[in-house]
mmCIF file of C-alpha atoms in Angstrom:
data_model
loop_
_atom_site.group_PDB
_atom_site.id
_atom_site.type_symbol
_atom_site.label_atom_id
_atom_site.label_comp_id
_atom_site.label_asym_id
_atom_site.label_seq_id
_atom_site.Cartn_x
_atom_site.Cartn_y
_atom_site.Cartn_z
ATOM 1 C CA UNK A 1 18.695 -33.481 5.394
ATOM 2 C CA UNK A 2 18.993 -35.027 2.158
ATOM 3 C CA UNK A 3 15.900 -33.143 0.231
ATOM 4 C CA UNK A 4 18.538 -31.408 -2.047
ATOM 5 C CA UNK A 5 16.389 -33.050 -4.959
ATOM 6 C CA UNK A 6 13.029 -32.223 -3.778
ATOM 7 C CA UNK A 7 13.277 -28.684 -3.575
ATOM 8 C CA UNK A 8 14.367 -25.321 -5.542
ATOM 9 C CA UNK A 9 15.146 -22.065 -5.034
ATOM 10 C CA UNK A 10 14.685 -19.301 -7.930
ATOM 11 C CA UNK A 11 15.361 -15.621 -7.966
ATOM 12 C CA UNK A 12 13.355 -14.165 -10.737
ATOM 13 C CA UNK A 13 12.384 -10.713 -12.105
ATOM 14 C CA UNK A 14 8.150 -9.699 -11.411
ATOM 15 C CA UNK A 15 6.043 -10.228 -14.310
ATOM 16 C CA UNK A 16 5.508 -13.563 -16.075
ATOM 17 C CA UNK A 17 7.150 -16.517 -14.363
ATOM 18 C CA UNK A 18 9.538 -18.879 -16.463
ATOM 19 C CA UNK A 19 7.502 -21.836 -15.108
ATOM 20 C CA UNK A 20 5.020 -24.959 -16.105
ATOM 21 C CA UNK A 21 1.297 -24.341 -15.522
ATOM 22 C CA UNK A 22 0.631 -26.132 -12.485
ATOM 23 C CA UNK A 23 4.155 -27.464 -11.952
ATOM 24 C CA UNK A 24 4.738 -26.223 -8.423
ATOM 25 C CA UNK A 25 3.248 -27.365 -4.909
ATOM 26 C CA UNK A 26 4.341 -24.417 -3.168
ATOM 27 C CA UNK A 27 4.737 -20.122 -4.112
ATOM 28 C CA UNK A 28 6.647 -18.587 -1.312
ATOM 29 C CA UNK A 29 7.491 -15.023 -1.349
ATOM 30 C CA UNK A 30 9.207 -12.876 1.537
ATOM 31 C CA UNK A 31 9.395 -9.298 1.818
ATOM 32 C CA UNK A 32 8.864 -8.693 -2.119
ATOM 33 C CA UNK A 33 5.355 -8.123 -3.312
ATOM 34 C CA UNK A 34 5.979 -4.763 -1.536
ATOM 35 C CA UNK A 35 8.005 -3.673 -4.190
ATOM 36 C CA UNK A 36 5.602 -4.822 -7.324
ATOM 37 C CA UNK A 37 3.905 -2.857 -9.044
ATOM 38 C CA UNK A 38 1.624 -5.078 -9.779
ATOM 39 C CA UNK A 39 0.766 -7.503 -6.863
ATOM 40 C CA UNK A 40 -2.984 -8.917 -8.893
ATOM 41 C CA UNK A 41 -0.239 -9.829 -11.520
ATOM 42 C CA UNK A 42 1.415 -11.664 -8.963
ATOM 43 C CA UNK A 43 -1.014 -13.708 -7.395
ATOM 44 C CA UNK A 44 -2.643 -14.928 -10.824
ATOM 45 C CA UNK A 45 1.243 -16.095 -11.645
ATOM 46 C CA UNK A 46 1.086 -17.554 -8.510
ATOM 47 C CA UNK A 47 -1.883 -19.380 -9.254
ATOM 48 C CA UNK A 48 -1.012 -20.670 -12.359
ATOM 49 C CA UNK A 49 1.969 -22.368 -11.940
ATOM 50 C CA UNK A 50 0.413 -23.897 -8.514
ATOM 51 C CA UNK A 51 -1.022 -27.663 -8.841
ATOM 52 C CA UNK A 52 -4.875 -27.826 -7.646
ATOM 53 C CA UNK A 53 -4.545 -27.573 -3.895
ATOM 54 C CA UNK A 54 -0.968 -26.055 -4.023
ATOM 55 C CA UNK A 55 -0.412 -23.436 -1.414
ATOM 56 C CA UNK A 56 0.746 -19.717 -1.463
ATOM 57 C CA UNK A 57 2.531 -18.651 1.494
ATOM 58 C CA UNK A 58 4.239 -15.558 2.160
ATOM 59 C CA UNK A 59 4.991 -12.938 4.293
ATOM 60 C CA UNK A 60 5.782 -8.837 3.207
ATOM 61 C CA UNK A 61 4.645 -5.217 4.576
ATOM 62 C CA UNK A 62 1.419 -4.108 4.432
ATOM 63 C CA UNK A 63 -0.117 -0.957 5.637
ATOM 64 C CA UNK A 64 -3.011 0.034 8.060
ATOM 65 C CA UNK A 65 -5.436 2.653 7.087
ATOM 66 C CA UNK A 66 -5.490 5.706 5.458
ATOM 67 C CA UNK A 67 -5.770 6.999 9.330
ATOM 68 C CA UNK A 68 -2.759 5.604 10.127
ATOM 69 C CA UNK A 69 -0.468 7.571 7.604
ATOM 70 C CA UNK A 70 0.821 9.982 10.310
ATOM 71 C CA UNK A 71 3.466 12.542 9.958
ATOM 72 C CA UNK A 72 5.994 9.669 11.921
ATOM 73 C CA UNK A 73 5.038 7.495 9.622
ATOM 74 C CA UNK A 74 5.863 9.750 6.314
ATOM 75 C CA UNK A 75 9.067 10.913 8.105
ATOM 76 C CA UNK A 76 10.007 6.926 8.202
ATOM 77 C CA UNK A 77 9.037 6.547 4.385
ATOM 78 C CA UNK A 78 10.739 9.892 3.589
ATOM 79 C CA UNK A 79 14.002 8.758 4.984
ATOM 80 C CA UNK A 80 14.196 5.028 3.622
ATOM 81 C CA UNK A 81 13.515 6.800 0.541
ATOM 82 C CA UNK A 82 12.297 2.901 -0.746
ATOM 83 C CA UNK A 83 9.717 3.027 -3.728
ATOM 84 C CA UNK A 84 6.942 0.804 -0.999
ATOM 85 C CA UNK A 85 3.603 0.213 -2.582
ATOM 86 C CA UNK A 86 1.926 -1.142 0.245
ATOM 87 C CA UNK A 87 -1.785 -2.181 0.261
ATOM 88 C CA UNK A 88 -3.831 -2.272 3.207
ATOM 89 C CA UNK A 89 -5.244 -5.768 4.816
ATOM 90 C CA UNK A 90 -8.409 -6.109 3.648
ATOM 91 C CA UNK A 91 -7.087 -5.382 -0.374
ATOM 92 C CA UNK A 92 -4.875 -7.432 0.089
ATOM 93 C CA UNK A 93 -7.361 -10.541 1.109
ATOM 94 C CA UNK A 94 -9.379 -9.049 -1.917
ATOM 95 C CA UNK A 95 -7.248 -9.116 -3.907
ATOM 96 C CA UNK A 96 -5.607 -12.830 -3.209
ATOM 97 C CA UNK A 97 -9.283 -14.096 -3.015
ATOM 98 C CA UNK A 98 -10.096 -12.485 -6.554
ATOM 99 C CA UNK A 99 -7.753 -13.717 -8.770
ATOM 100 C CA UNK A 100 -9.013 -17.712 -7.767
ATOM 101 C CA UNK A 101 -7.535 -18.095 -3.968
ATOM 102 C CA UNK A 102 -9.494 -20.251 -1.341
ATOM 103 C CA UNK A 103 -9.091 -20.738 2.017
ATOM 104 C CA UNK A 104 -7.323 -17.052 2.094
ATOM 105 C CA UNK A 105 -6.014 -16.183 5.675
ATOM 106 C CA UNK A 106 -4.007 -13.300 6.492
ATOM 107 C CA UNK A 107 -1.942 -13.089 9.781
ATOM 108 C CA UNK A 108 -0.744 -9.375 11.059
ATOM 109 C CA UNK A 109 1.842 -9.307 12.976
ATOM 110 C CA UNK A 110 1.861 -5.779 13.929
ATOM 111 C CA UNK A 111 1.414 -7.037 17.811
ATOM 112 C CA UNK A 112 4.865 -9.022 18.037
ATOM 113 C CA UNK A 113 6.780 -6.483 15.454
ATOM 114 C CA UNK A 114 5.979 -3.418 18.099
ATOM 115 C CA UNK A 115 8.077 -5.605 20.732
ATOM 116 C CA UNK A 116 10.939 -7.113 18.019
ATOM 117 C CA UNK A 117 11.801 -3.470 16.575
ATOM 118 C CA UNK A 118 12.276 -2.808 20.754
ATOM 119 C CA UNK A 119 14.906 -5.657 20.551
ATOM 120 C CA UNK A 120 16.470 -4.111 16.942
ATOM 121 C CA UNK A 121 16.461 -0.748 18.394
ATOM 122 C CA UNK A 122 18.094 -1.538 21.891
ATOM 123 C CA UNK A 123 20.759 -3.992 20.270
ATOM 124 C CA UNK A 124 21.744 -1.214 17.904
ATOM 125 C CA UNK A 125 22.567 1.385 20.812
ATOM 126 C CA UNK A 126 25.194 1.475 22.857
ATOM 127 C CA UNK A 127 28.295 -1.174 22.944
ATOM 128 C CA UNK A 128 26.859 -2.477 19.566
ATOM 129 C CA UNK A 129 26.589 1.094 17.821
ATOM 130 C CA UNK A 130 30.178 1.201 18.005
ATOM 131 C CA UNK A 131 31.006 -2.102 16.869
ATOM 132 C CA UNK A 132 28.231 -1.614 13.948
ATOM 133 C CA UNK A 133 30.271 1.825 12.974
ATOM 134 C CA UNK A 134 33.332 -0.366 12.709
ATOM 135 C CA UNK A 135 31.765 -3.166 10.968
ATOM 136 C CA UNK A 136 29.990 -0.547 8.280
ATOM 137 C CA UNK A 137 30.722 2.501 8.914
ATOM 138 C CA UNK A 138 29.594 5.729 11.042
ATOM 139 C CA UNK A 139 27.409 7.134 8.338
ATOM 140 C CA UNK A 140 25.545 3.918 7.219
ATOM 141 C CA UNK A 141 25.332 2.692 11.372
ATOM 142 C CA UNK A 142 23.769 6.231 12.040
ATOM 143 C CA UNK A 143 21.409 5.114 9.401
ATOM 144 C CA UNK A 144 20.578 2.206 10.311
ATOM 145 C CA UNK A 145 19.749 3.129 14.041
ATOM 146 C CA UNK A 146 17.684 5.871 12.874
ATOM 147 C CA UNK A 147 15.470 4.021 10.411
ATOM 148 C CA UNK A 148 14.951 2.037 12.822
ATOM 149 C CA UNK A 149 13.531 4.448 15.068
ATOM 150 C CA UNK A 150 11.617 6.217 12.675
ATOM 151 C CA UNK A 151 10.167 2.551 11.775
ATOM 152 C CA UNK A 152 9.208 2.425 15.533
ATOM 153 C CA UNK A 153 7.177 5.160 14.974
ATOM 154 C CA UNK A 154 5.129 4.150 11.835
ATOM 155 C CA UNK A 155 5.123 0.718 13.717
ATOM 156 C CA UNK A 156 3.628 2.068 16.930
ATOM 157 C CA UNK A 157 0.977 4.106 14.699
ATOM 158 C CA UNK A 158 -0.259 1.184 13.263
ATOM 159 C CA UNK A 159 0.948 2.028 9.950
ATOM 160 C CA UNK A 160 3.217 -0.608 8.764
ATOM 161 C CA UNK A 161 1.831 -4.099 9.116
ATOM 162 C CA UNK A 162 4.034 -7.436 8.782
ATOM 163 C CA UNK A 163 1.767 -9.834 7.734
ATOM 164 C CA UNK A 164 1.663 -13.459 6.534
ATOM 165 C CA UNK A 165 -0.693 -14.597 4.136
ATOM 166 C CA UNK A 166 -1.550 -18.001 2.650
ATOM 167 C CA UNK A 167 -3.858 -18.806 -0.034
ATOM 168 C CA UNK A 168 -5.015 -22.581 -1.995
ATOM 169 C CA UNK A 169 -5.435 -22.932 -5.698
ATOM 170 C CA UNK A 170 -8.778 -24.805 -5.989
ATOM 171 C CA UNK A 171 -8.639 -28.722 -6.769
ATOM 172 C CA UNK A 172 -6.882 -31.654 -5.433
ATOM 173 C CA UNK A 173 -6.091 -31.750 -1.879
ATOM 174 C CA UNK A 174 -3.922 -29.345 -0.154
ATOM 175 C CA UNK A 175 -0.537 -29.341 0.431
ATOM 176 C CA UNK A 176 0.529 -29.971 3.509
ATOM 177 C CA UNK A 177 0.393 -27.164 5.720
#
């Protein structure tokens, strides 16, 4: 496509980013504020090192409400045993929008996740349970299917919340979106 020049990649620890202020156009992040700590951190490193107008996009796991912490949902977190620190929704807009964020839109995509874990669930049984046990194992394919399943459930309870997010710096004129 020939943009090799116009575009990096970088895999970097949280906490202070080894970047310019204001010397990127875009943040992306996928699936990894869920593990920080920190996430306020995050987003004001995000918003440093964006140029005015520069965008933050991104897309990780939020939670629903406190209501929505059912015992299926707990039994899911219990048996990824994964240290999650998921915020709700509207923290998480709070949270973007208070460290110096405009324009601040989040997207859940609970909806369309209840009918895709459907699709992971039913191409993990059957025929393609035994070829996963081959490919990985019995033990870690017995895992899989049933984290799945117990995802279903904290899914279907409206506890676990895929969600993209997008956020401006203030200034110049935005990225293209």
């Amino acid at each position: 496509a020939g943009l090799g020049d116009r575009g990096r990649f970088k895999l970097v620890e949280p906490g202070p980013l080894p970047l310019d202020d204001e010397s990127l156009d875009v943040v992306f992040s996928k699936d990894a504020i869920v593990h920080m700590p920190d996430k306020v951190a995050f987003y004001r490193e995000a918003l440093r090192v964006l140029r005015p107008g520069g965008l933050m996009v991104g897309s990780d796991w939020l939670r629903g409400d406190e209501t929505t912490l059912t015992s299926r949902a707990q039994s899911w977190l219990d048996f990824v045993h994964l240290d999650f620190r998921m915020s709700d929704l509207e923290s998480t807009r709070s949270a973007i929008s208070n460290v110096g964020f405009e324009k601040v839109s989040l997207r859940d995509r609970n909806e369309w996740y209840q009918t895709e874990i459907n699709k992971e669930i039913s191409t993990l049984e059957g025929e393609n349970f035994s070829k996963l046990e081959e490919l990985i194992g019995k033990d870690e394919a017995g895992y899989r299917l049933e984290s799945s399943r117990l995802k279903k459930c904290a899914i279907d309870d409206g506890f676990l919340r895929p969600t993209h997010f997008f956020g401006y710096k203030p200034g110049a004129s935005e990225v293209e979106s």
